[in-house]
mmCIF file of the C-alpha atoms, coordinates in Angstrom:
data_MODEL
# 
_entry.id   MODEL 
# 
loop_
_atom_site.group_PDB 
_atom_site.id 
_atom_site.type_symbol 
_atom_site.label_atom_id 
_atom_site.label_alt_id 
_atom_site.label_comp_id 
_atom_site.label_asym_id 
_atom_site.label_entity_id 
_atom_site.label_seq_id 
_atom_site.pdbx_PDB_ins_code 
_atom_site.Cartn_x 
_atom_site.Cartn_y 
_atom_site.Cartn_z 
_atom_site.occupancy 
_atom_site.B_iso_or_equiv 
_atom_site.pdbx_formal_charge 
_atom_site.auth_seq_id 
_atom_site.auth_comp_id 
_atom_site.auth_asym_id 
_atom_site.auth_atom_id 
_atom_site.pdbx_PDB_model_num 
ATOM 1   C CA . UNK A 1 1   ? -7.209  -14.686 -4.536  1.00 0.00 ? 1   UNK A CA 1 
ATOM 2   C CA . UNK A 1 2   ? -7.194  -11.122 -5.927  1.00 0.00 ? 2   UNK A CA 1 
ATOM 3   C CA . UNK A 1 3   ? -6.455  -9.738  -2.452  1.00 0.00 ? 3   UNK A CA 1 
ATOM 4   C CA . UNK A 1 4   ? -2.927  -11.228 -2.279  1.00 0.00 ? 4   UNK A CA 1 
ATOM 5   C CA . UNK A 1 5   ? -0.891  -8.689  -4.295  1.00 0.00 ? 5   UNK A CA 1 
ATOM 6   C CA . UNK A 1 6   ? -2.868  -5.735  -2.972  1.00 0.00 ? 6   UNK A CA 1 
ATOM 7   C CA . UNK A 1 7   ? -2.453  -6.895  0.607   1.00 0.00 ? 7   UNK A CA 1 
ATOM 8   C CA . UNK A 1 8   ? 1.281   -7.394  0.010   1.00 0.00 ? 8   UNK A CA 1 
ATOM 9   C CA . UNK A 1 9   ? 1.696   -3.854  -1.337  1.00 0.00 ? 9   UNK A CA 1 
ATOM 10  C CA . UNK A 1 10  ? -0.383  -2.334  1.465   1.00 0.00 ? 10  UNK A CA 1 
ATOM 11  C CA . UNK A 1 11  ? 1.684   -4.251  4.017   1.00 0.00 ? 11  UNK A CA 1 
ATOM 12  C CA . UNK A 1 12  ? 4.896   -2.765  2.575   1.00 0.00 ? 12  UNK A CA 1 
ATOM 13  C CA . UNK A 1 13  ? 3.504   0.753   2.093   1.00 0.00 ? 13  UNK A CA 1 
ATOM 14  C CA . UNK A 1 14  ? 4.957   2.142   5.352   1.00 0.00 ? 14  UNK A CA 1 
ATOM 15  C CA . UNK A 1 15  ? 8.504   1.491   4.101   1.00 0.00 ? 15  UNK A CA 1 
ATOM 16  C CA . UNK A 1 16  ? 7.869   1.999   0.376   1.00 0.00 ? 16  UNK A CA 1 
ATOM 17  C CA . UNK A 1 17  ? 6.346   5.465   0.768   1.00 0.00 ? 17  UNK A CA 1 
ATOM 18  C CA . UNK A 1 18  ? 9.309   7.052   2.619   1.00 0.00 ? 18  UNK A CA 1 
ATOM 19  C CA . UNK A 1 19  ? 11.811  5.280   0.345   1.00 0.00 ? 19  UNK A CA 1 
ATOM 20  C CA . UNK A 1 20  ? 10.053  6.342   -2.842  1.00 0.00 ? 20  UNK A CA 1 
ATOM 21  C CA . UNK A 1 21  ? 9.469   9.853   -1.550  1.00 0.00 ? 21  UNK A CA 1 
ATOM 22  C CA . UNK A 1 22  ? 13.157  10.161  -0.629  1.00 0.00 ? 22  UNK A CA 1 
ATOM 23  C CA . UNK A 1 23  ? 14.221  9.154   -4.128  1.00 0.00 ? 23  UNK A CA 1 
ATOM 24  C CA . UNK A 1 24  ? 11.739  11.515  -5.769  1.00 0.00 ? 24  UNK A CA 1 
ATOM 25  C CA . UNK A 1 25  ? 12.550  14.425  -3.472  1.00 0.00 ? 25  UNK A CA 1 
ATOM 26  C CA . UNK A 1 26  ? 16.305  13.970  -4.006  1.00 0.00 ? 26  UNK A CA 1 
ATOM 27  C CA . UNK A 1 27  ? 15.692  14.119  -7.757  1.00 0.00 ? 27  UNK A CA 1 
ATOM 28  C CA . UNK A 1 28  ? 13.477  17.204  -7.397  1.00 0.00 ? 28  UNK A CA 1 
ATOM 29  C CA . UNK A 1 29  ? 15.777  19.156  -5.084  1.00 0.00 ? 29  UNK A CA 1 
ATOM 30  C CA . UNK A 1 30  ? 19.286  17.919  -5.928  1.00 0.00 ? 30  UNK A CA 1 
ATOM 31  C CA . UNK A 1 31  ? 19.243  15.630  -8.938  1.00 0.00 ? 31  UNK A CA 1 
ATOM 32  C CA . UNK A 1 32  ? 18.998  18.340  -11.571 1.00 0.00 ? 32  UNK A CA 1 
ATOM 33  C CA . UNK A 1 33  ? 21.952  20.396  -10.294 1.00 0.00 ? 33  UNK A CA 1 
ATOM 34  C CA . UNK A 1 34  ? 25.248  18.935  -11.482 1.00 0.00 ? 34  UNK A CA 1 
ATOM 35  C CA . UNK A 1 35  ? 27.136  22.199  -12.063 1.00 0.00 ? 35  UNK A CA 1 
ATOM 36  C CA . UNK A 1 36  ? 29.982  23.212  -9.769  1.00 0.00 ? 36  UNK A CA 1 
ATOM 37  C CA . UNK A 1 37  ? 30.534  26.912  -9.135  1.00 0.00 ? 37  UNK A CA 1 
ATOM 38  C CA . UNK A 1 38  ? 34.061  28.175  -9.937  1.00 0.00 ? 38  UNK A CA 1 
ATOM 39  C CA . UNK A 1 39  ? 35.106  31.195  -7.883  1.00 0.00 ? 39  UNK A CA 1 
ATOM 40  C CA . UNK A 1 40  ? 37.549  33.909  -9.049  1.00 0.00 ? 40  UNK A CA 1 
ATOM 41  C CA . UNK A 1 41  ? 40.356  32.381  -6.969  1.00 0.00 ? 41  UNK A CA 1 
ATOM 42  C CA . UNK A 1 42  ? 39.928  29.032  -8.766  1.00 0.00 ? 42  UNK A CA 1 
ATOM 43  C CA . UNK A 1 43  ? 38.200  27.147  -5.965  1.00 0.00 ? 43  UNK A CA 1 
ATOM 44  C CA . UNK A 1 44  ? 35.019  25.241  -6.674  1.00 0.00 ? 44  UNK A CA 1 
ATOM 45  C CA . UNK A 1 45  ? 31.922  24.654  -4.584  1.00 0.00 ? 45  UNK A CA 1 
ATOM 46  C CA . UNK A 1 46  ? 28.735  22.783  -5.105  1.00 0.00 ? 46  UNK A CA 1 
ATOM 47  C CA . UNK A 1 47  ? 27.011  21.418  -6.936  1.00 0.00 ? 47  UNK A CA 1 
ATOM 48  C CA . UNK A 1 48  ? 24.280  22.005  -4.358  1.00 0.00 ? 48  UNK A CA 1 
ATOM 49  C CA . UNK A 1 49  ? 23.283  25.247  -2.706  1.00 0.00 ? 49  UNK A CA 1 
ATOM 50  C CA . UNK A 1 50  ? 22.221  25.397  0.937   1.00 0.00 ? 50  UNK A CA 1 
ATOM 51  C CA . UNK A 1 51  ? 18.602  26.208  0.010   1.00 0.00 ? 51  UNK A CA 1 
ATOM 52  C CA . UNK A 1 52  ? 18.380  22.968  -1.990  1.00 0.00 ? 52  UNK A CA 1 
ATOM 53  C CA . UNK A 1 53  ? 19.510  20.795  0.908   1.00 0.00 ? 53  UNK A CA 1 
ATOM 54  C CA . UNK A 1 54  ? 17.275  22.664  3.372   1.00 0.00 ? 54  UNK A CA 1 
ATOM 55  C CA . UNK A 1 55  ? 14.335  22.211  0.999   1.00 0.00 ? 55  UNK A CA 1 
ATOM 56  C CA . UNK A 1 56  ? 15.058  18.485  0.740   1.00 0.00 ? 56  UNK A CA 1 
ATOM 57  C CA . UNK A 1 57  ? 15.219  18.071  4.507   1.00 0.00 ? 57  UNK A CA 1 
ATOM 58  C CA . UNK A 1 58  ? 12.015  20.031  5.131   1.00 0.00 ? 58  UNK A CA 1 
ATOM 59  C CA . UNK A 1 59  ? 10.004  18.176  2.490   1.00 0.00 ? 59  UNK A CA 1 
ATOM 60  C CA . UNK A 1 60  ? 11.295  14.817  3.746   1.00 0.00 ? 60  UNK A CA 1 
ATOM 61  C CA . UNK A 1 61  ? 9.538   15.549  7.027   1.00 0.00 ? 61  UNK A CA 1 
ATOM 62  C CA . UNK A 1 62  ? 6.148   14.928  5.368   1.00 0.00 ? 62  UNK A CA 1 
ATOM 63  C CA . UNK A 1 63  ? 6.608   11.209  4.495   1.00 0.00 ? 63  UNK A CA 1 
ATOM 64  C CA . UNK A 1 64  ? 8.620   10.711  7.674   1.00 0.00 ? 64  UNK A CA 1 
ATOM 65  C CA . UNK A 1 65  ? 5.760   12.139  9.737   1.00 0.00 ? 65  UNK A CA 1 
ATOM 66  C CA . UNK A 1 66  ? 3.238   10.047  7.816   1.00 0.00 ? 66  UNK A CA 1 
ATOM 67  C CA . UNK A 1 67  ? 5.005   6.779   8.662   1.00 0.00 ? 67  UNK A CA 1 
ATOM 68  C CA . UNK A 1 68  ? 6.159   7.624   12.190  1.00 0.00 ? 68  UNK A CA 1 
ATOM 69  C CA . UNK A 1 69  ? 2.790   8.968   13.304  1.00 0.00 ? 69  UNK A CA 1 
ATOM 70  C CA . UNK A 1 70  ? 1.215   5.652   12.307  1.00 0.00 ? 70  UNK A CA 1 
ATOM 71  C CA . UNK A 1 71  ? 3.552   3.694   14.589  1.00 0.00 ? 71  UNK A CA 1 
ATOM 72  C CA . UNK A 1 72  ? 5.816   2.651   11.690  1.00 0.00 ? 72  UNK A CA 1 
ATOM 73  C CA . UNK A 1 73  ? 8.932   4.208   13.189  1.00 0.00 ? 73  UNK A CA 1 
ATOM 74  C CA . UNK A 1 74  ? 11.369  1.622   11.830  1.00 0.00 ? 74  UNK A CA 1 
ATOM 75  C CA . UNK A 1 75  ? 9.854   1.896   8.341   1.00 0.00 ? 75  UNK A CA 1 
ATOM 76  C CA . UNK A 1 76  ? 10.129  5.691   8.491   1.00 0.00 ? 76  UNK A CA 1 
ATOM 77  C CA . UNK A 1 77  ? 13.788  5.506   9.492   1.00 0.00 ? 77  UNK A CA 1 
ATOM 78  C CA . UNK A 1 78  ? 14.937  2.720   7.194   1.00 0.00 ? 78  UNK A CA 1 
ATOM 79  C CA . UNK A 1 79  ? 12.773  3.721   4.226   1.00 0.00 ? 79  UNK A CA 1 
ATOM 80  C CA . UNK A 1 80  ? 14.003  7.311   4.256   1.00 0.00 ? 80  UNK A CA 1 
ATOM 81  C CA . UNK A 1 81  ? 17.604  6.258   4.828   1.00 0.00 ? 81  UNK A CA 1 
ATOM 82  C CA . UNK A 1 82  ? 17.492  3.653   2.066   1.00 0.00 ? 82  UNK A CA 1 
ATOM 83  C CA . UNK A 1 83  ? 15.948  6.104   -0.395  1.00 0.00 ? 83  UNK A CA 1 
ATOM 84  C CA . UNK A 1 84  ? 18.509  8.816   0.304   1.00 0.00 ? 84  UNK A CA 1 
ATOM 85  C CA . UNK A 1 85  ? 21.410  6.356   0.192   1.00 0.00 ? 85  UNK A CA 1 
ATOM 86  C CA . UNK A 1 86  ? 20.333  4.913   -3.159  1.00 0.00 ? 86  UNK A CA 1 
ATOM 87  C CA . UNK A 1 87  ? 19.758  8.411   -4.567  1.00 0.00 ? 87  UNK A CA 1 
ATOM 88  C CA . UNK A 1 88  ? 23.186  9.618   -3.425  1.00 0.00 ? 88  UNK A CA 1 
ATOM 89  C CA . UNK A 1 89  ? 24.869  6.518   -4.843  1.00 0.00 ? 89  UNK A CA 1 
ATOM 90  C CA . UNK A 1 90  ? 23.138  6.932   -8.200  1.00 0.00 ? 90  UNK A CA 1 
ATOM 91  C CA . UNK A 1 91  ? 23.770  10.674  -8.361  1.00 0.00 ? 91  UNK A CA 1 
ATOM 92  C CA . UNK A 1 92  ? 27.440  10.528  -7.384  1.00 0.00 ? 92  UNK A CA 1 
ATOM 93  C CA . UNK A 1 93  ? 28.562  7.197   -8.866  1.00 0.00 ? 93  UNK A CA 1 
ATOM 94  C CA . UNK A 1 94  ? 30.115  8.822   -11.938 1.00 0.00 ? 94  UNK A CA 1 
ATOM 95  C CA . UNK A 1 95  ? 32.958  10.223  -9.793  1.00 0.00 ? 95  UNK A CA 1 
ATOM 96  C CA . UNK A 1 96  ? 36.166  8.719   -11.145 1.00 0.00 ? 96  UNK A CA 1 
ATOM 97  C CA . UNK A 1 97  ? 38.099  9.113   -7.878  1.00 0.00 ? 97  UNK A CA 1 
ATOM 98  C CA . UNK A 1 98  ? 35.996  6.569   -6.026  1.00 0.00 ? 98  UNK A CA 1 
ATOM 99  C CA . UNK A 1 99  ? 35.646  8.941   -3.095  1.00 0.00 ? 99  UNK A CA 1 
ATOM 100 C CA . UNK A 1 100 ? 31.938  9.260   -3.753  1.00 0.00 ? 100 UNK A CA 1 
ATOM 101 C CA . UNK A 1 101 ? 31.420  6.224   -1.522  1.00 0.00 ? 101 UNK A CA 1 
ATOM 102 C CA . UNK A 1 102 ? 32.668  8.248   1.442   1.00 0.00 ? 102 UNK A CA 1 
ATOM 103 C CA . UNK A 1 103 ? 29.905  10.768  0.752   1.00 0.00 ? 103 UNK A CA 1 
ATOM 104 C CA . UNK A 1 104 ? 27.318  8.031   0.280   1.00 0.00 ? 104 UNK A CA 1 
ATOM 105 C CA . UNK A 1 105 ? 28.238  6.455   3.625   1.00 0.00 ? 105 UNK A CA 1 
ATOM 106 C CA . UNK A 1 106 ? 28.051  9.879   5.293   1.00 0.00 ? 106 UNK A CA 1 
ATOM 107 C CA . UNK A 1 107 ? 24.596  10.455  3.776   1.00 0.00 ? 107 UNK A CA 1 
ATOM 108 C CA . UNK A 1 108 ? 23.535  7.037   5.049   1.00 0.00 ? 108 UNK A CA 1 
ATOM 109 C CA . UNK A 1 109 ? 24.826  7.602   8.582   1.00 0.00 ? 109 UNK A CA 1 
ATOM 110 C CA . UNK A 1 110 ? 23.555  11.186  8.776   1.00 0.00 ? 110 UNK A CA 1 
ATOM 111 C CA . UNK A 1 111 ? 20.094  10.327  7.487   1.00 0.00 ? 111 UNK A CA 1 
ATOM 112 C CA . UNK A 1 112 ? 19.916  7.294   9.773   1.00 0.00 ? 112 UNK A CA 1 
ATOM 113 C CA . UNK A 1 113 ? 20.679  9.418   12.828  1.00 0.00 ? 113 UNK A CA 1 
ATOM 114 C CA . UNK A 1 114 ? 18.465  12.329  11.818  1.00 0.00 ? 114 UNK A CA 1 
ATOM 115 C CA . UNK A 1 115 ? 15.461  10.222  10.831  1.00 0.00 ? 115 UNK A CA 1 
ATOM 116 C CA . UNK A 1 116 ? 15.756  8.061   13.945  1.00 0.00 ? 116 UNK A CA 1 
ATOM 117 C CA . UNK A 1 117 ? 15.719  11.160  16.122  1.00 0.00 ? 117 UNK A CA 1 
ATOM 118 C CA . UNK A 1 118 ? 12.870  12.829  14.235  1.00 0.00 ? 118 UNK A CA 1 
ATOM 119 C CA . UNK A 1 119 ? 10.817  9.616   14.174  1.00 0.00 ? 119 UNK A CA 1 
ATOM 120 C CA . UNK A 1 120 ? 11.273  9.090   17.896  1.00 0.00 ? 120 UNK A CA 1 
ATOM 121 C CA . UNK A 1 121 ? 10.134  12.655  18.593  1.00 0.00 ? 121 UNK A CA 1 
ATOM 122 C CA . UNK A 1 122 ? 7.108   12.262  16.303  1.00 0.00 ? 122 UNK A CA 1 
ATOM 123 C CA . UNK A 1 123 ? 6.146   8.897   17.784  1.00 0.00 ? 123 UNK A CA 1 
ATOM 124 C CA . UNK A 1 124 ? 6.532   10.246  21.312  1.00 0.00 ? 124 UNK A CA 1 
ATOM 125 C CA . UNK A 1 125 ? 4.454   13.341  20.560  1.00 0.00 ? 125 UNK A CA 1 
ATOM 126 C CA . UNK A 1 126 ? 1.729   11.285  18.868  1.00 0.00 ? 126 UNK A CA 1 
ATOM 127 C CA . UNK A 1 127 ? 1.607   8.838   21.766  1.00 0.00 ? 127 UNK A CA 1 
ATOM 128 C CA . UNK A 1 128 ? 0.549   11.639  24.116  1.00 0.00 ? 128 UNK A CA 1 
ATOM 129 C CA . UNK A 1 129 ? -2.399  12.645  21.900  1.00 0.00 ? 129 UNK A CA 1 
ATOM 130 C CA . UNK A 1 130 ? -5.780  11.125  22.646  1.00 0.00 ? 130 UNK A CA 1 
ATOM 131 C CA . UNK A 1 131 ? -6.859  8.607   20.013  1.00 0.00 ? 131 UNK A CA 1 
ATOM 132 C CA . UNK A 1 132 ? -9.964  9.458   17.961  1.00 0.00 ? 132 UNK A CA 1 
ATOM 133 C CA . UNK A 1 133 ? -13.050 7.420   18.708  1.00 0.00 ? 133 UNK A CA 1 
# 
C-alpha cells in the first residue's frame, strides 16, 4: 500500500522533471531581471539580455536530454513547453496592456517547436547507440 504514491510520482517524473526544471531555470535566468534599459534617444529594450536567454536555452538542454534519451520524447517536449509557458505567463501577467498573452503564446509555440526538434534529434541519436548489457 505504501508503494502507490511513490509509484505515481515515479510514473510522472519524465514530465515533471522538465516542467519543474523549466520553471526553475526561467526564474534563475530571467525571473530576477525586470528592469528595462532606457537609451539616450528614449527607446527602451529589455528586460532580458541576450546572454540570459542563451543561458536559459543551453541549460534547458540538460533536462530535455534526460527525458528524451530515456524514450520519453513527448514528456520532454510537453513538460518543457508547459514549464516555460507557465513561467512566461506568471512573469509577464502584470502587463496592463494585455499584450503579454501574445508573448506567452509565442513562447509556447517557439518552445514547442524547438523542444520537439531537439528531442527528435536526441532520440534518434540515442537509438543508434548500442544498449548497455
